[in-house]
Amino acid sequence: MIQFHDLEKQYAHIKKEILDKIEEVIASRVFIQGKYAALFEETFSRMQGAAACAGCSSGTAAISLALEALGVGDGDEVITTPFTFIATAEAVRHAQAIPVFADIDPETLNIDPARVEPSISTSSRALLPVHLYGNPADMDALSALASRFGLVMVEDCCQAHLATFNSRPVGTFGNAGAFSFYPGKNLGAFGDAGAVVSESPELINKIKMLLDHGRTEKYLHETVGYNHRMDGIQAGVLLVKMKYLEEWTKKREKLAGLYKELLGKNPAVRIPRVHEKARAVYHLFVVLVENRDQVAERLREKGIATSVHYPVPLHLQPAFSFLGYKKGDFPCSEQAAERVLSLPMYPELTEEEVRTVCAELNRIIK
Ligand SMILES: *Cc1c(COP(=O)(O)O)cnc(C)c1O
């Protein structure tokens, strides 16, 4: 069986280091925030080329904290993509704001800057692009739109650790970048964790206050905040794994290159385009095919696991029915949702396995 994910293989490589670090954290009894989280923040902001970082409890919390700290709130509209994981738009609701969707570019599957402008209203306050699958959105065009219309921008970088645009790390274009360390992400903790990066240390300080009960002193609370803090053990795990992230990312890029070489000539398999200025980090390797569910089933029969990210675009989710969207509103997202198929992708996947996947796929669809 070729697995879709294989966290066991990764763990086997770093087991001793991880267990030593966890023991160290337990011995220090710094379970919440504290020195490991601070060291994580320092290391992660350096790695992502950002001025400052706030570790937190999840990627979802990172997005809503960033929006709230930027003053986005009740009734404000936040323009985002309908073709993403639910958390992107859910976080907008957590900040009391309203998600407004703009359709994707059918070639990159990221929010289409040309479709953002028609979605802007007098209530628009923020842009929330997603670097889907680790493939950076067009940050030149989006940054220009944000400054032209006076919008703040939060980048959803939850799938895009180490991705760059114009050689600049994602998360540093907008006012803030939100990251997830959900275990299956390119950099994954052993539980939930997240972070916000920003070029503004003031914004990060505000986020740090919000995520720790709005506190300015031990028992003095400036505002009604949250418990969205980072655990010491998660910070310790991330400190170990960060040392390997560039190496793991290079392996993903190499495997993606092989996939492209072996599938690129098949006219029935479409591969999302990466912007010429971007470094994509392939959190997922996604292709678009007709009759996706049958293709997935035939691959499964051949012992190849696949997945779908994501089968239902957000404007058609029951959770967002109150927004009043209907089928047909975002045709590019709807078509993508019917066709996307995620193939196995993780650093420990072998080239041999990629060749097997491609050979089967090329046999199934010609
Ligand atoms: C994983 C993810 C999130 C949410 O992150 P959590 O840490 O699971 O809360 C948000 N947006 C995208 C695009 C994601 O992939």
Coordinates of N, CA and C in Angstrom, one line a residue, residues 64-277:
S64 N -7.9 34.2 13.3 CA -8.8 35.1 14.0 C -8.1 36.1 14.9
L65 N -7.1 35.7 15.6 CA -6.3 36.6 16.4 C -5.7 37.7 15.6
A66 N -5.2 37.4 14.4 CA -4.6 38.4 13.6 C -5.6 39.4 13.1
L67 N -6.8 38.9 12.7 CA -7.9 39.8 12.2 C -8.3 40.7 13.4
E68 N -8.5 40.1 14.5 CA -9.0 40.9 15.7 C -8.0 41.9 16.1
A69 N -6.8 41.6 16.1 CA -5.7 42.5 16.6 C -5.6 43.7 15.5
L70 N -6.0 43.4 14.3 CA -5.9 44.5 13.3 C -7.2 45.3 13.3
G71 N -8.1 45.0 14.2 CA -9.3 45.8 14.4 C -10.4 45.4 13.5
V72 N -10.3 44.2 12.9 CA -11.4 43.7 12.1 C -12.4 43.1 13.0
G73 N -13.7 43.5 12.9 CA -14.7 43.0 13.8 C -16.1 43.0 13.3
D74 N -17.0 43.3 14.2 CA -18.4 43.2 13.9 C -18.9 43.8 12.6
G75 N -19.4 43.0 11.7 CA -19.9 43.6 10.4 C -18.9 43.9 9.3
D76 N -17.6 43.8 9.7 CA -16.6 44.1 8.6 C -16.6 42.9 7.7
E77 N -16.4 43.2 6.4 CA -16.2 42.2 5.4 C -14.8 41.8 5.1
V78 N -14.6 40.5 5.0 CA -13.2 40.0 4.8 C -13.3 39.2 3.5
I79 N -12.5 39.6 2.5 CA -12.6 38.9 1.2 C -11.6 37.7 1.2
T80 N -12.2 36.6 0.8 CA -11.3 35.4 0.8 C -11.8 34.4 -0.2
T81 N -11.1 33.3 -0.3 CA -11.4 32.3 -1.4 C -12.4 31.3 -0.8
P82 N -13.4 30.8 -1.7 CA -14.3 29.8 -1.2 C -13.6 28.4 -1.4
F83 N -12.5 28.3 -2.0 CA -11.8 27.0 -2.2 C -10.7 26.8 -1.3
T84 N -11.0 26.5 -0.1 CA -10.0 26.3 1.0 C -10.6 25.4 2.1
F85 N -9.8 25.1 3.1 CA -10.4 24.4 4.3 C -11.3 25.4 5.1
I86 N -12.3 24.8 5.7 CA -13.3 25.6 6.4 C -12.7 26.7 7.4
A87 N -11.6 26.3 8.0 CA -11.0 27.1 9.0 C -10.8 28.6 8.6
T88 N -10.4 28.8 7.3 CA -10.1 30.1 6.8 C -11.3 31.0 7.1
A89 N -12.5 30.6 6.6 CA -13.7 31.5 6.8 C -14.3 31.4 8.2
E90 N -14.1 30.2 8.8 CA -14.6 30.1 10.2 C -13.9 31.1 11.1
A91 N -12.6 31.3 10.9 CA -11.8 32.3 11.7 C -12.3 33.7 11.5
V92 N -12.8 34.0 10.3 CA -13.4 35.3 10.1 C -14.6 35.5 11.0
R93 N -15.5 34.4 11.1 CA -16.7 34.5 11.9 C -16.2 34.6 13.4
H94 N -15.2 33.9 13.8 CA -14.7 34.0 15.2 C -14.4 35.5 15.5
A95 N -13.9 36.2 14.5 CA -13.6 37.6 14.8 C -14.9 38.5 14.6
Q96 N -16.0 37.9 14.5 CA -17.3 38.6 14.3 C -17.5 39.2 12.9
A97 N -16.6 39.0 12.0 CA -16.7 39.6 10.7 C -17.4 38.6 9.7
I98 N -17.6 39.1 8.5 CA -18.3 38.4 7.5 C -17.4 38.0 6.3
P99 N -17.4 36.7 6.0 CA -16.6 36.3 4.9 C -17.3 36.6 3.6
V100 N -16.6 37.2 2.6 CA -17.1 37.5 1.3 C -16.2 36.8 0.3
F101 N -16.8 35.9 -0.5 CA -15.9 35.1 -1.3 C -15.7 35.7 -2.7
A102 N -14.5 35.5 -3.2 CA -14.1 35.8 -4.6 C -13.6 34.6 -5.2
D103 N -13.9 34.3 -6.4 CA -13.6 33.0 -7.1 C -12.1 32.9 -7.3
I104 N -11.7 31.6 -7.6 CA -10.3 31.3 -7.8 C -9.9 31.5 -9.3
D105 N -8.6 31.6 -9.5 CA -8.0 31.4 -10.8 C -8.0 29.9 -11.1
P106 N -8.7 29.5 -12.2 CA -8.8 28.1 -12.4 C -7.4 27.4 -12.7
E107 N -6.4 28.2 -13.0 CA -5.1 27.6 -13.3 C -4.3 27.4 -12.0
T108 N -4.3 28.3 -11.1 CA -3.5 28.2 -9.9 C -4.3 27.7 -8.7
L109 N -5.7 27.8 -8.8 CA -6.6 27.4 -7.7 C -6.5 28.3 -6.5
N110 N -5.8 29.4 -6.7 CA -5.7 30.5 -5.6 C -6.7 31.6 -6.0
I111 N -7.0 32.4 -5.0 CA -8.0 33.5 -5.2 C -7.5 34.3 -6.4
D112 N -8.4 34.7 -7.3 CA -8.1 35.4 -8.5 C -8.1 36.9 -8.2
P113 N -7.0 37.6 -8.3 CA -7.0 39.1 -7.9 C -8.0 39.8 -8.8
A114 N -8.2 39.4 -10.0 CA -9.1 40.1 -10.9 C -10.6 40.0 -10.4
R115 N -10.9 39.0 -9.6 CA -12.2 38.8 -9.1 C -12.4 39.4 -7.7
V116 N -11.3 39.9 -7.1 CA -11.4 40.5 -5.8 C -12.0 41.9 -5.9
E117 N -11.6 42.7 -6.9 CA -12.1 44.0 -7.0 C -13.6 44.1 -7.0
P118 N -14.3 43.3 -7.8 CA -15.8 43.4 -7.9 C -16.4 43.0 -6.5
S119 N -15.7 42.4 -5.6 CA -16.3 42.0 -4.3 C -16.1 43.0 -3.3
I120 N -15.4 44.1 -3.6 CA -15.1 45.1 -2.6 C -16.3 46.0 -2.4
S121 N -16.7 46.3 -1.1 CA -17.8 47.2 -0.8 C -17.3 48.2 0.2
T122 N -18.2 49.1 0.6 CA -17.9 50.1 1.6 C -17.6 49.4 3.0
S123 N -18.1 48.1 3.2 CA -17.8 47.4 4.4 C -16.5 46.6 4.4
S124 N -15.9 46.5 3.2 CA -14.7 45.7 3.2 C -13.6 46.2 4.1
R125 N -13.0 45.3 4.8 CA -11.9 45.7 5.7 C -10.6 45.0 5.5
A126 N -10.7 43.7 5.0 CA -9.5 42.9 4.9 C -9.5 42.0 3.8
L127 N -8.3 41.6 3.3 CA -8.1 40.5 2.4 C -7.5 39.3 3.1
L128 N -8.0 38.1 2.8 CA -7.5 36.9 3.4 C -7.2 35.9 2.4
P129 N -6.0 36.1 1.7 CA -5.7 35.0 0.7 C -5.1 33.8 1.3
V130 N -5.3 32.7 0.6 CA -4.7 31.4 1.1 C -3.7 30.9 0.1
H131 N -2.6 30.5 0.6 CA -1.5 29.9 -0.3 C -1.9 28.4 -0.3
L132 N -2.8 28.0 -1.2 CA -3.4 26.7 -1.2 C -2.4 25.6 -1.6
Y133 N -2.4 24.6 -0.9 CA -1.5 23.4 -1.1 C 0.0 23.8 -1.0
G134 N 0.3 25.0 -0.4 CA 1.7 25.5 -0.3 C 2.1 26.2 -1.6
N135 N 1.1 26.6 -2.5 CA 1.4 27.3 -3.7 C 1.0 28.8 -3.5
P136 N 2.0 29.7 -3.5 CA 1.7 31.1 -3.1 C 0.7 31.7 -4.1
A137 N -0.2 32.5 -3.5 CA -1.1 33.3 -4.3 C -0.3 34.5 -4.9
D138 N -0.9 35.2 -5.9 CA -0.2 36.3 -6.6 C -0.1 37.5 -5.6
M139 N 1.0 37.5 -4.9 CA 1.1 38.6 -3.9 C 1.4 40.0 -4.4
D140 N 1.9 40.0 -5.7 CA 2.1 41.4 -6.3 C 0.7 42.0 -6.5
A141 N -0.2 41.3 -7.1 CA -1.5 41.8 -7.4 C -2.3 42.0 -6.1
L142 N -2.2 41.1 -5.2 CA -3.0 41.2 -4.0 C -2.5 42.4 -3.1
S143 N -1.2 42.5 -3.0 CA -0.7 43.6 -2.2 C -1.1 45.0 -2.8
A144 N -1.1 45.0 -4.1 CA -1.5 46.3 -4.8 C -3.0 46.6 -4.5
L145 N -3.8 45.5 -4.6 CA -5.2 45.7 -4.3 C -5.4 46.2 -2.8
A146 N -4.7 45.6 -1.9 CA -4.9 46.0 -0.5 C -4.5 47.4 -0.3
S147 N -3.4 47.9 -0.9 CA -3.0 49.3 -0.6 C -3.9 50.2 -1.4
R148 N -4.4 49.8 -2.6 CA -5.3 50.7 -3.4 C -6.6 50.9 -2.6
F149 N -7.1 49.9 -2.0 CA -8.4 50.0 -1.4 C -8.4 50.2 0.1
G150 N -7.2 50.4 0.7 CA -7.0 50.6 2.1 C -7.5 49.4 2.9
L151 N -7.2 48.2 2.5 CA -7.6 47.0 3.2 C -6.4 46.4 4.0
V152 N -6.6 45.9 5.2 CA -5.5 45.1 5.8 C -5.5 43.8 5.2
M153 N -4.4 43.1 5.3 CA -4.3 41.7 4.7 C -3.7 40.8 5.7
V154 N -4.3 39.6 5.8 CA -3.8 38.5 6.6 C -3.6 37.3 5.6
E155 N -2.5 36.8 5.6 CA -2.2 35.6 4.7 C -2.4 34.3 5.5
D156 N -3.3 33.5 4.9 CA -3.4 32.1 5.4 C -2.3 31.3 4.9
C157 N -1.2 31.1 5.7 CA 0.0 30.4 5.3 C -0.1 29.0 5.9
C158 N -1.2 28.5 6.3 CA -1.3 27.2 7.1 C -0.8 26.0 6.3
Q159 N -0.7 26.1 5.0 CA -0.1 25.0 4.2 C 1.2 25.4 3.5
A160 N 1.8 26.6 3.9 CA 2.8 27.2 3.1 C 4.1 27.5 3.9
H161 N 4.5 26.7 4.9 CA 5.8 27.0 5.6 C 6.9 27.0 4.6
L162 N 7.7 28.0 4.6 CA 8.9 28.2 3.7 C 8.6 28.5 2.3
A163 N 7.4 28.7 1.9 CA 7.0 29.1 0.6 C 7.4 30.6 0.4
T164 N 7.8 31.0 -0.8 CA 8.2 32.4 -1.1 C 7.5 32.9 -2.4
F165 N 7.5 34.2 -2.5 CA 7.0 34.9 -3.7 C 8.0 36.0 -3.9
N166 N 8.6 36.1 -5.1 CA 9.6 37.1 -5.3 C 10.8 36.9 -4.3
S167 N 11.1 35.7 -4.0 CA 12.1 35.3 -3.0 C 11.8 35.8 -1.6
R168 N 10.6 36.2 -1.4 CA 10.3 36.7 0.0 C 9.3 35.8 0.6
P169 N 9.5 35.4 1.9 CA 8.6 34.4 2.5 C 7.2 34.9 2.6
V170 N 6.3 33.9 2.3 CA 4.8 34.3 2.5 C 4.6 34.6 4.0
G171 N 3.6 35.4 4.2 CA 3.4 35.8 5.6 C 3.9 37.2 5.9
T172 N 4.9 37.6 5.0 CA 5.5 39.0 5.3 C 5.0 40.0 4.3
F173 N 4.0 39.6 3.4 CA 3.4 40.6 2.5 C 2.3 41.4 3.2
G174 N 1.5 40.6 3.8 CA 0.3 41.2 4.5 C 0.7 41.8 5.8
N175 N -0.3 42.3 6.6 CA 0.0 42.8 7.9 C 0.4 41.7 8.9
A176 N -0.1 40.5 8.5 CA 0.2 39.3 9.3 C 0.1 38.0 8.5
G177 N 0.8 37.0 8.9 CA 0.7 35.7 8.3 C 0.3 34.6 9.3
A178 N -0.6 33.8 9.0 CA -1.1 32.8 10.0 C -0.6 31.4 9.6
F179 N 0.0 30.7 10.5 CA 0.5 29.3 10.3 C -0.2 28.3 11.2
S180 N -0.3 27.1 10.6 CA -0.8 26.0 11.4 C 0.3 24.9 11.6
F181 N 0.3 24.3 12.7 CA 1.2 23.2 13.0 C 0.5 21.9 13.3
Y182 N -0.7 21.8 12.8 CA -1.5 20.6 12.8 C -0.6 19.5 12.4
P183 N -0.7 18.3 13.0 CA 0.3 17.2 12.8 C 0.6 16.9 11.3
G184 N -0.4 17.0 10.5 CA -0.1 16.6 9.1 C 0.4 17.8 8.2
K185 N 0.6 19.0 8.8 CA 1.1 20.1 8.0 C 2.6 19.9 7.7
N186 N 3.2 20.7 6.8 CA 4.6 20.4 6.5 C 5.5 20.5 7.7
L187 N 5.1 21.4 8.6 CA 5.8 21.5 10.0 C 4.6 21.2 11.0
G188 N 4.7 20.0 11.6 CA 3.6 19.5 12.4 C 4.0 19.3 13.8
A189 N 3.1 19.7 14.8 CA 3.4 19.4 16.2 C 2.8 18.0 16.5
F190 N 2.8 17.7 17.8 CA 2.2 16.4 18.2 C 0.9 16.7 18.9
G191 N 0.1 17.6 18.2 CA -1.2 18.1 18.7 C -1.5 19.3 18.0
D192 N -2.4 20.2 18.5 CA -2.6 21.4 17.8 C -1.7 22.5 18.2
A193 N -1.3 23.3 17.2 CA -0.5 24.5 17.5 C -0.5 25.4 16.3
G194 N -0.2 26.7 16.5 CA -0.2 27.7 15.4 C 0.7 28.8 15.7
A195 N 0.8 29.8 14.7 CA 1.6 31.0 15.0 C 1.1 32.1 14.1
V196 N 1.3 33.3 14.5 CA 1.2 34.5 13.7 C 2.5 35.1 13.5
V197 N 2.9 35.5 12.3 CA 4.1 36.3 12.1 C 3.7 37.6 11.6
S198 N 4.6 38.6 11.8 CA 4.3 40.0 11.3 C 5.5 40.8 11.3
E199 N 5.5 41.8 10.4 CA 6.6 42.8 10.4 C 6.4 43.8 11.5
S200 N 5.3 43.8 12.2 CA 5.0 44.7 13.2 C 5.1 44.1 14.6
P201 N 6.1 44.4 15.4 CA 6.2 43.9 16.7 C 5.0 44.4 17.6
E202 N 4.5 45.5 17.3 CA 3.3 46.1 18.1 C 2.1 45.2 17.9
L203 N 1.9 44.8 16.6 CA 0.8 43.9 16.3 C 0.9 42.5 17.1
I204 N 2.2 42.0 17.0 CA 2.4 40.7 17.7 C 2.2 40.9 19.2
N205 N 2.6 42.0 19.8 CA 2.4 42.2 21.2 C 0.9 42.2 21.5
K206 N 0.1 42.8 20.7 CA -1.3 42.9 20.9 C -1.9 41.5 20.8
I207 N -1.4 40.7 19.8 CA -1.9 39.3 19.7 C -1.5 38.5 20.9
K208 N -0.3 38.7 21.4 CA 0.1 37.9 22.6 C -0.7 38.3 23.8
M209 N -1.2 39.5 23.9 CA -2.1 39.9 25.0 C -3.4 39.2 24.8
L210 N -4.0 39.3 23.6 CA -5.3 38.7 23.3 C -5.3 37.2 23.6
L211 N -4.3 36.5 23.2 CA -4.3 35.0 23.2 C -4.1 34.5 24.7
D212 N -3.7 35.4 25.6 CA -3.5 35.0 26.9 C -4.4 35.8 27.9
H213 N -5.7 35.7 27.6 CA -6.7 36.3 28.5 C -6.7 37.8 28.5
G214 N -6.2 38.4 27.5 CA -6.2 39.9 27.4 C -5.3 40.5 28.5
R215 N -4.3 39.7 29.0 CA -3.6 40.2 30.2 C -2.5 41.1 29.9
T216 N -2.3 42.1 30.8 CA -1.0 42.9 30.7 C -0.1 42.6 31.9
E217 N -0.8 42.2 33.0 CA 0.0 41.7 34.2 C -0.7 40.4 34.6
K218 N -0.1 39.7 35.6 CA -0.7 38.4 35.9 C -2.2 38.4 36.1
Y219 N -2.7 39.4 36.9 CA -4.1 39.4 37.1 C -4.7 40.8 36.8
L220 N -4.1 41.4 35.7 CA -4.7 42.6 35.2 C -5.0 42.4 33.7
H221 N -6.3 42.5 33.3 CA -6.8 42.2 32.0 C -7.3 43.4 31.3
E222 N -6.6 43.7 30.2 CA -6.8 44.9 29.4 C -8.1 44.8 28.6
T223 N -8.4 43.6 28.1 CA -9.5 43.4 27.3 C -10.0 41.9 27.5
V224 N -11.2 41.6 27.0 CA -11.6 40.2 27.1 C -10.9 39.4 26.0
G225 N -10.0 38.5 26.4 CA -9.2 37.8 25.5 C -9.6 36.3 25.4
Y226 N -8.6 35.5 25.2 CA -8.8 34.0 24.9 C -7.8 33.2 25.7
N227 N -8.0 31.9 25.7 CA -7.0 31.0 26.0 C -6.6 30.3 24.7
H228 N -5.7 31.0 24.0 CA -5.2 30.4 22.7 C -3.7 30.3 22.8
R229 N -3.1 29.9 23.9 CA -1.7 29.8 24.1 C -1.1 28.6 23.5
M230 N 0.2 28.6 23.3 CA 1.0 27.5 22.8 C 1.5 26.7 24.0
D231 N 1.4 25.3 23.9 CA 2.0 24.4 24.9 C 3.5 24.3 24.8
G232 N 4.1 24.2 25.9 CA 5.6 24.0 25.9 C 6.0 22.7 25.2
I233 N 5.3 21.6 25.4 CA 5.6 20.4 24.7 C 5.6 20.5 23.2
Q234 N 4.5 21.2 22.7 CA 4.4 21.4 21.2 C 5.5 22.3 20.7
A235 N 5.9 23.3 21.5 CA 7.0 24.2 21.1 C 8.3 23.4 21.0
G236 N 8.5 22.5 22.0 CA 9.7 21.6 22.0 C 9.7 20.7 20.8
V237 N 8.6 20.1 20.4 CA 8.5 19.2 19.2 C 8.9 20.1 18.0
L238 N 8.3 21.3 17.9 CA 8.5 22.1 16.7 C 10.0 22.6 16.6
L239 N 10.6 22.8 17.8 CA 12.0 23.2 17.8 C 12.9 22.1 17.2
V240 N 12.6 20.9 17.5 CA 13.3 19.8 16.9 C 13.0 19.7 15.4
K241 N 11.8 19.7 15.0 CA 11.4 19.5 13.6 C 11.8 20.6 12.7
M242 N 11.9 21.9 13.2 CA 12.3 23.0 12.4 C 13.7 22.8 11.8
K243 N 14.5 22.1 12.5 CA 15.9 21.9 12.0 C 15.9 21.1 10.7
Y244 N 14.8 20.3 10.5 CA 14.7 19.5 9.3 C 13.8 20.0 8.2
L245 N 13.2 21.1 8.5 CA 12.1 21.5 7.5 C 12.6 21.9 6.1
E246 N 13.7 22.5 6.0 CA 14.2 22.9 4.7 C 14.6 21.6 3.9
E247 N 15.2 20.7 4.6 CA 15.6 19.4 3.9 C 14.3 18.6 3.5
W248 N 13.3 18.6 4.4 CA 12.0 17.9 4.0 C 11.3 18.7 2.9
T249 N 11.4 20.0 2.9 CA 10.8 20.8 1.8 C 11.4 20.5 0.5
K250 N 12.8 20.4 0.5 CA 13.5 20.1 -0.8 C 13.1 18.7 -1.3
K251 N 12.8 17.8 -0.4 CA 12.4 16.4 -0.8 C 11.0 16.5 -1.5
R252 N 10.1 17.3 -0.9 CA 8.8 17.5 -1.5 C 8.9 18.1 -2.9
E253 N 9.8 19.1 -3.0 CA 10.0 19.8 -4.3 C 10.5 18.8 -5.4
K254 N 11.4 17.9 -4.9 CA 12.0 16.9 -5.8 C 10.9 15.9 -6.3
L255 N 10.1 15.5 -5.3 CA 9.0 14.5 -5.7 C 8.0 15.2 -6.6
A256 N 7.7 16.5 -6.3 CA 6.7 17.2 -7.1 C 7.2 17.3 -8.6
G257 N 8.6 17.6 -8.7 CA 9.2 17.7 -10.0 C 9.0 16.4 -10.8
L258 N 9.2 15.2 -10.1 CA 9.1 13.9 -10.7 C 7.6 13.7 -11.1
Y259 N 6.7 14.0 -10.2 CA 5.2 13.9 -10.6 C 5.0 14.7 -11.9
K260 N 5.5 15.9 -11.9 CA 5.2 16.8 -13.1 C 5.8 16.2 -14.3
E261 N 7.0 15.6 -14.2 CA 7.6 15.1 -15.4 C 6.8 13.9 -15.9
L262 N 6.3 13.0 -15.0 CA 5.7 11.8 -15.4 C 4.2 11.9 -15.7
L263 N 3.6 13.0 -15.2 CA 2.2 13.2 -15.5 C 2.0 14.4 -16.5
G264 N 3.0 15.2 -16.7 CA 2.9 16.4 -17.5 C 2.4 16.1 -18.9
K265 N 2.8 15.0 -19.5 CA 2.5 14.7 -20.9 C 1.1 14.1 -21.1
N266 N 0.4 13.8 -20.0 CA -0.9 13.2 -20.1 C -2.0 14.4 -20.2
P267 N -2.6 14.5 -21.3 CA -3.5 15.6 -21.5 C -4.8 15.5 -20.6
A268 N -5.0 14.4 -20.0 CA -6.2 14.2 -19.2 C -5.9 14.5 -17.7
V269 N -4.7 14.9 -17.4 CA -4.3 15.2 -16.1 C -3.8 16.7 -16.0
R270 N -4.5 17.5 -15.3 CA -4.1 18.9 -15.2 C -3.4 19.1 -13.9
I271 N -2.4 19.9 -13.9 CA -1.6 20.2 -12.7 C -1.7 21.7 -12.4
P272 N -2.0 22.1 -11.2 CA -2.1 23.6 -10.9 C -0.8 24.3 -11.2
R273 N -1.0 25.5 -11.8 CA 0.2 26.3 -12.2 C 0.8 27.0 -11.0
V274 N 2.1 27.0 -10.9 CA 2.8 27.7 -9.9 C 3.3 29.0 -10.5
H275 N 3.0 30.2 -9.9 CA 3.4 31.5 -10.4 C 5.0 31.5 -10.6
E276 N 5.4 32.1 -11.7 CA 6.8 32.0 -12.0 C 7.7 32.7 -10.9
K277 N 7.1 33.5 -10.1 CA 7.9 34.2 -9.0 C 7.8 33.4 -7.7

